[in-house]
Amino acid sequence: MTEPGFLETLNSLFGGAVTTLIGAFTGRLMYHSGEVKLGKRRFFGKELLWEIPVAIGMAIIGEGIARYLELGQPVSTGLVAMLAYLGPRGAEALLTAWLCRKK
């Protein structure tokens, strides 16, 4: 029998909703850290507060997409983290590129 991975352990300890939110907040924190590194933000600035609703919104959107695609754990949490990192504008650009691709 294989050992459970990190996301499976989080999922069993906290449940799927909390694991999804952890993934979303991690994605937004990665984006925020990149902006800090580029000098566009301070780490503990007011911009950090705006990341909370973005993370929650992207978690809801990501869970909906994961359910539509019938993805299980931990793939759905990875999808949520990726979408949270991209944020609303990045997700819109990704969706637009996918919908407008040439067949």
mmCIF file with all atom_site columns, C-alpha atoms in Angstrom:
data_model
loop_
_atom_site.group_PDB
_atom_site.id
_atom_site.type_symbol
_atom_site.label_atom_id
_atom_site.label_alt_id
_atom_site.label_comp_id
_atom_site.label_asym_id
_atom_site.label_entity_id
_atom_site.label_seq_id
_atom_site.pdbx_PDB_ins_code
_atom_site.Cartn_x
_atom_site.Cartn_y
_atom_site.Cartn_z
_atom_site.occupancy
_atom_site.B_iso_or_equiv
_atom_site.pdbx_formal_charge
_atom_site.auth_seq_id
_atom_site.auth_comp_id
_atom_site.auth_asym_id
_atom_site.auth_atom_id
_atom_site.pdbx_PDB_model_num
ATOM 1   C CA . MET A 1 1   ? 0.000   0.000  0.000   1.00 0.00 ? 1   MET A CA 1
ATOM 2   C CA . THR A 1 2   ? 1.358   3.428  -0.946  1.00 0.00 ? 2   THR A CA 1
ATOM 3   C CA . GLU A 1 3   ? 1.758   6.326  1.442   1.00 0.00 ? 3   GLU A CA 1
ATOM 4   C CA . PRO A 1 4   ? -0.765  9.146  0.988   1.00 0.00 ? 4   PRO A CA 1
ATOM 5   C CA . GLY A 1 5   ? 0.594   12.290 -0.629  1.00 0.00 ? 5   GLY A CA 1
ATOM 6   C CA . PHE A 1 6   ? 0.522   15.810 0.756   1.00 0.00 ? 6   PHE A CA 1
ATOM 7   C CA . LEU A 1 7   ? -2.866  16.738 -0.706  1.00 0.00 ? 7   LEU A CA 1
ATOM 8   C CA . GLU A 1 8   ? -4.446  13.440 0.309   1.00 0.00 ? 8   GLU A CA 1
ATOM 9   C CA . THR A 1 9   ? -3.233  14.035 3.868   1.00 0.00 ? 9   THR A CA 1
ATOM 10  C CA . LEU A 1 10  ? -4.634  17.587 3.905   1.00 0.00 ? 10  LEU A CA 1
ATOM 11  C CA . ASN A 1 11  ? -7.881  16.298 2.455   1.00 0.00 ? 11  ASN A CA 1
ATOM 12  C CA . SER A 1 12  ? -8.244  13.623 5.117   1.00 0.00 ? 12  SER A CA 1
ATOM 13  C CA . LEU A 1 13  ? -7.358  16.047 7.929   1.00 0.00 ? 13  LEU A CA 1
ATOM 14  C CA . PHE A 1 14  ? -9.413  19.071 6.899   1.00 0.00 ? 14  PHE A CA 1
ATOM 15  C CA . GLY A 1 15  ? -11.795 17.944 4.169   1.00 0.00 ? 15  GLY A CA 1
ATOM 16  C CA . GLY A 1 16  ? -12.043 18.885 0.518   1.00 0.00 ? 16  GLY A CA 1
ATOM 17  C CA . ALA A 1 17  ? -13.298 22.449 0.973   1.00 0.00 ? 17  ALA A CA 1
ATOM 18  C CA . VAL A 1 18  ? -10.418 23.517 3.188   1.00 0.00 ? 18  VAL A CA 1
ATOM 19  C CA . THR A 1 19  ? -7.910  21.749 0.949   1.00 0.00 ? 19  THR A CA 1
ATOM 20  C CA . THR A 1 20  ? -9.327  23.624 -2.050  1.00 0.00 ? 20  THR A CA 1
ATOM 21  C CA . LEU A 1 21  ? -9.051  26.946 -0.206  1.00 0.00 ? 21  LEU A CA 1
ATOM 22  C CA . ILE A 1 22  ? -5.474  26.152 0.819   1.00 0.00 ? 22  ILE A CA 1
ATOM 23  C CA . GLY A 1 23  ? -4.687  25.534 -2.861  1.00 0.00 ? 23  GLY A CA 1
ATOM 24  C CA . ALA A 1 24  ? -6.353  28.798 -3.883  1.00 0.00 ? 24  ALA A CA 1
ATOM 25  C CA . PHE A 1 25  ? -4.580  30.862 -1.223  1.00 0.00 ? 25  PHE A CA 1
ATOM 26  C CA . THR A 1 26  ? -1.272  29.227 -2.123  1.00 0.00 ? 26  THR A CA 1
ATOM 27  C CA . GLY A 1 27  ? -1.777  30.170 -5.786  1.00 0.00 ? 27  GLY A CA 1
ATOM 28  C CA . ARG A 1 28  ? -2.551  33.785 -4.903  1.00 0.00 ? 28  ARG A CA 1
ATOM 29  C CA . LEU A 1 29  ? 0.386   33.936 -2.494  1.00 0.00 ? 29  LEU A CA 1
ATOM 30  C CA . MET A 1 30  ? 2.701   32.729 -5.276  1.00 0.00 ? 30  MET A CA 1
ATOM 31  C CA . TYR A 1 31  ? 1.379   35.490 -7.556  1.00 0.00 ? 31  TYR A CA 1
ATOM 32  C CA . HIS A 1 32  ? 1.652   38.111 -4.808  1.00 0.00 ? 32  HIS A CA 1
ATOM 33  C CA . SER A 1 33  ? 5.219   37.022 -3.992  1.00 0.00 ? 33  SER A CA 1
ATOM 34  C CA . GLY A 1 34  ? 6.170   37.442 -7.653  1.00 0.00 ? 34  GLY A CA 1
ATOM 35  C CA . GLU A 1 35  ? 4.779   40.984 -7.648  1.00 0.00 ? 35  GLU A CA 1
ATOM 36  C CA . VAL A 1 36  ? 6.747   41.740 -4.465  1.00 0.00 ? 36  VAL A CA 1
ATOM 37  C CA . LYS A 1 37  ? 9.904   40.349 -6.041  1.00 0.00 ? 37  LYS A CA 1
ATOM 38  C CA . LEU A 1 38  ? 9.425   42.638 -9.059  1.00 0.00 ? 38  LEU A CA 1
ATOM 39  C CA . GLY A 1 39  ? 9.027   45.633 -6.731  1.00 0.00 ? 39  GLY A CA 1
ATOM 40  C CA . LYS A 1 40  ? 5.403   46.284 -7.736  1.00 0.00 ? 40  LYS A CA 1
ATOM 41  C CA . ARG A 1 41  ? 4.051   45.666 -4.214  1.00 0.00 ? 41  ARG A CA 1
ATOM 42  C CA . ARG A 1 42  ? 5.076   45.571 -0.589  1.00 0.00 ? 42  ARG A CA 1
ATOM 43  C CA . PHE A 1 43  ? 4.589   42.160 0.985   1.00 0.00 ? 43  PHE A CA 1
ATOM 44  C CA . PHE A 1 44  ? 2.369   43.392 3.814   1.00 0.00 ? 44  PHE A CA 1
ATOM 45  C CA . GLY A 1 45  ? 0.480   46.043 1.874   1.00 0.00 ? 45  GLY A CA 1
ATOM 46  C CA . LYS A 1 46  ? -3.202  46.711 1.316   1.00 0.00 ? 46  LYS A CA 1
ATOM 47  C CA . GLU A 1 47  ? -2.950  44.712 -1.928  1.00 0.00 ? 47  GLU A CA 1
ATOM 48  C CA . LEU A 1 48  ? -2.644  41.546 0.130   1.00 0.00 ? 48  LEU A CA 1
ATOM 49  C CA . LEU A 1 49  ? -6.205  42.039 1.433   1.00 0.00 ? 49  LEU A CA 1
ATOM 50  C CA . TRP A 1 50  ? -7.564  42.113 -2.130  1.00 0.00 ? 50  TRP A CA 1
ATOM 51  C CA . GLU A 1 51  ? -6.112  38.656 -2.716  1.00 0.00 ? 51  GLU A CA 1
ATOM 52  C CA . ILE A 1 52  ? -8.607  37.079 -0.267  1.00 0.00 ? 52  ILE A CA 1
ATOM 53  C CA . PRO A 1 53  ? -11.780 37.497 -2.372  1.00 0.00 ? 53  PRO A CA 1
ATOM 54  C CA . VAL A 1 54  ? -9.829  36.639 -5.525  1.00 0.00 ? 54  VAL A CA 1
ATOM 55  C CA . ALA A 1 55  ? -8.639  33.382 -3.950  1.00 0.00 ? 55  ALA A CA 1
ATOM 56  C CA . ILE A 1 56  ? -12.140 32.461 -2.785  1.00 0.00 ? 56  ILE A CA 1
ATOM 57  C CA . GLY A 1 57  ? -13.669 33.310 -6.164  1.00 0.00 ? 57  GLY A CA 1
ATOM 58  C CA . MET A 1 58  ? -11.050 31.356 -8.070  1.00 0.00 ? 58  MET A CA 1
ATOM 59  C CA . ALA A 1 59  ? -11.604 28.389 -5.701  1.00 0.00 ? 59  ALA A CA 1
ATOM 60  C CA . ILE A 1 60  ? -15.309 28.405 -6.549  1.00 0.00 ? 60  ILE A CA 1
ATOM 61  C CA . ILE A 1 61  ? -14.639 28.702 -10.284 1.00 0.00 ? 61  ILE A CA 1
ATOM 62  C CA . GLY A 1 62  ? -11.914 26.057 -10.176 1.00 0.00 ? 62  GLY A CA 1
ATOM 63  C CA . GLU A 1 63  ? -14.099 23.599 -8.270  1.00 0.00 ? 63  GLU A CA 1
ATOM 64  C CA . GLY A 1 64  ? -16.864 24.100 -10.826 1.00 0.00 ? 64  GLY A CA 1
ATOM 65  C CA . ILE A 1 65  ? -14.474 23.427 -13.709 1.00 0.00 ? 65  ILE A CA 1
ATOM 66  C CA . ALA A 1 66  ? -13.006 20.412 -11.917 1.00 0.00 ? 66  ALA A CA 1
ATOM 67  C CA . ARG A 1 67  ? -16.463 18.974 -11.316 1.00 0.00 ? 67  ARG A CA 1
ATOM 68  C CA . TYR A 1 68  ? -17.442 19.594 -14.965 1.00 0.00 ? 68  TYR A CA 1
ATOM 69  C CA . LEU A 1 69  ? -14.274 17.818 -16.133 1.00 0.00 ? 69  LEU A CA 1
ATOM 70  C CA . GLU A 1 70  ? -14.893 15.057 -13.553 1.00 0.00 ? 70  GLU A CA 1
ATOM 71  C CA . LEU A 1 71  ? -11.478 15.521 -11.966 1.00 0.00 ? 71  LEU A CA 1
ATOM 72  C CA . GLY A 1 72  ? -10.784 13.911 -8.619  1.00 0.00 ? 72  GLY A CA 1
ATOM 73  C CA . GLN A 1 73  ? -8.478  14.886 -5.808  1.00 0.00 ? 73  GLN A CA 1
ATOM 74  C CA . PRO A 1 74  ? -5.623  15.945 -5.900  1.00 0.00 ? 74  PRO A CA 1
ATOM 75  C CA . VAL A 1 75  ? -5.966  17.038 -9.539  1.00 0.00 ? 75  VAL A CA 1
ATOM 76  C CA . SER A 1 76  ? -8.858  19.383 -8.768  1.00 0.00 ? 76  SER A CA 1
ATOM 77  C CA . THR A 1 77  ? -6.835  21.115 -6.041  1.00 0.00 ? 77  THR A CA 1
ATOM 78  C CA . GLY A 1 78  ? -3.970  21.560 -8.495  1.00 0.00 ? 78  GLY A CA 1
ATOM 79  C CA . LEU A 1 79  ? -6.364  23.082 -11.020 1.00 0.00 ? 79  LEU A CA 1
ATOM 80  C CA . VAL A 1 80  ? -7.697  25.480 -8.374  1.00 0.00 ? 80  VAL A CA 1
ATOM 81  C CA . ALA A 1 81  ? -4.163  26.519 -7.375  1.00 0.00 ? 81  ALA A CA 1
ATOM 82  C CA . MET A 1 82  ? -3.229  27.122 -11.021 1.00 0.00 ? 82  MET A CA 1
ATOM 83  C CA . LEU A 1 83  ? -6.352  29.200 -11.694 1.00 0.00 ? 83  LEU A CA 1
ATOM 84  C CA . ALA A 1 84  ? -5.828  31.157 -8.469  1.00 0.00 ? 84  ALA A CA 1
ATOM 85  C CA . TYR A 1 85  ? -2.265  31.916 -9.540  1.00 0.00 ? 85  TYR A CA 1
ATOM 86  C CA . LEU A 1 86  ? -3.511  33.147 -12.916 1.00 0.00 ? 86  LEU A CA 1
ATOM 87  C CA . GLY A 1 87  ? -6.287  35.178 -11.315 1.00 0.00 ? 87  GLY A CA 1
ATOM 88  C CA . PRO A 1 88  ? -9.412  36.386 -13.090 1.00 0.00 ? 88  PRO A CA 1
ATOM 89  C CA . ARG A 1 89  ? -7.589  38.120 -15.952 1.00 0.00 ? 89  ARG A CA 1
ATOM 90  C CA . GLY A 1 90  ? -5.236  35.218 -16.544 1.00 0.00 ? 90  GLY A CA 1
ATOM 91  C CA . ALA A 1 91  ? -8.093  32.717 -16.463 1.00 0.00 ? 91  ALA A CA 1
ATOM 92  C CA . GLU A 1 92  ? -10.038 34.907 -18.915 1.00 0.00 ? 92  GLU A CA 1
ATOM 93  C CA . ALA A 1 93  ? -7.049  35.035 -21.282 1.00 0.00 ? 93  ALA A CA 1
ATOM 94  C CA . LEU A 1 94  ? -6.630  31.253 -21.045 1.00 0.00 ? 94  LEU A CA 1
ATOM 95  C CA . LEU A 1 95  ? -10.320 30.660 -21.732 1.00 0.00 ? 95  LEU A CA 1
ATOM 96  C CA . THR A 1 96  ? -10.361 33.129 -24.634 1.00 0.00 ? 96  THR A CA 1
ATOM 97  C CA . ALA A 1 97  ? -7.309  31.477 -26.207 1.00 0.00 ? 97  ALA A CA 1
ATOM 98  C CA . TRP A 1 98  ? -8.925  28.059 -25.821 1.00 0.00 ? 98  TRP A CA 1
ATOM 99  C CA . LEU A 1 99  ? -12.290 29.159 -27.258 1.00 0.00 ? 99  LEU A CA 1
ATOM 100 C CA . CYS A 1 100 ? -10.708 31.059 -30.186 1.00 0.00 ? 100 CYS A CA 1
ATOM 101 C CA . ARG A 1 101 ? -8.210  28.371 -31.172 1.00 0.00 ? 101 ARG A CA 1
ATOM 102 C CA . LYS A 1 102 ? -8.181  27.301 -34.795 1.00 0.00 ? 102 LYS A CA 1
ATOM 103 C CA . LYS A 1 103 ? -9.464  23.822 -35.406 1.00 0.00 ? 103 LYS A CA 1
#
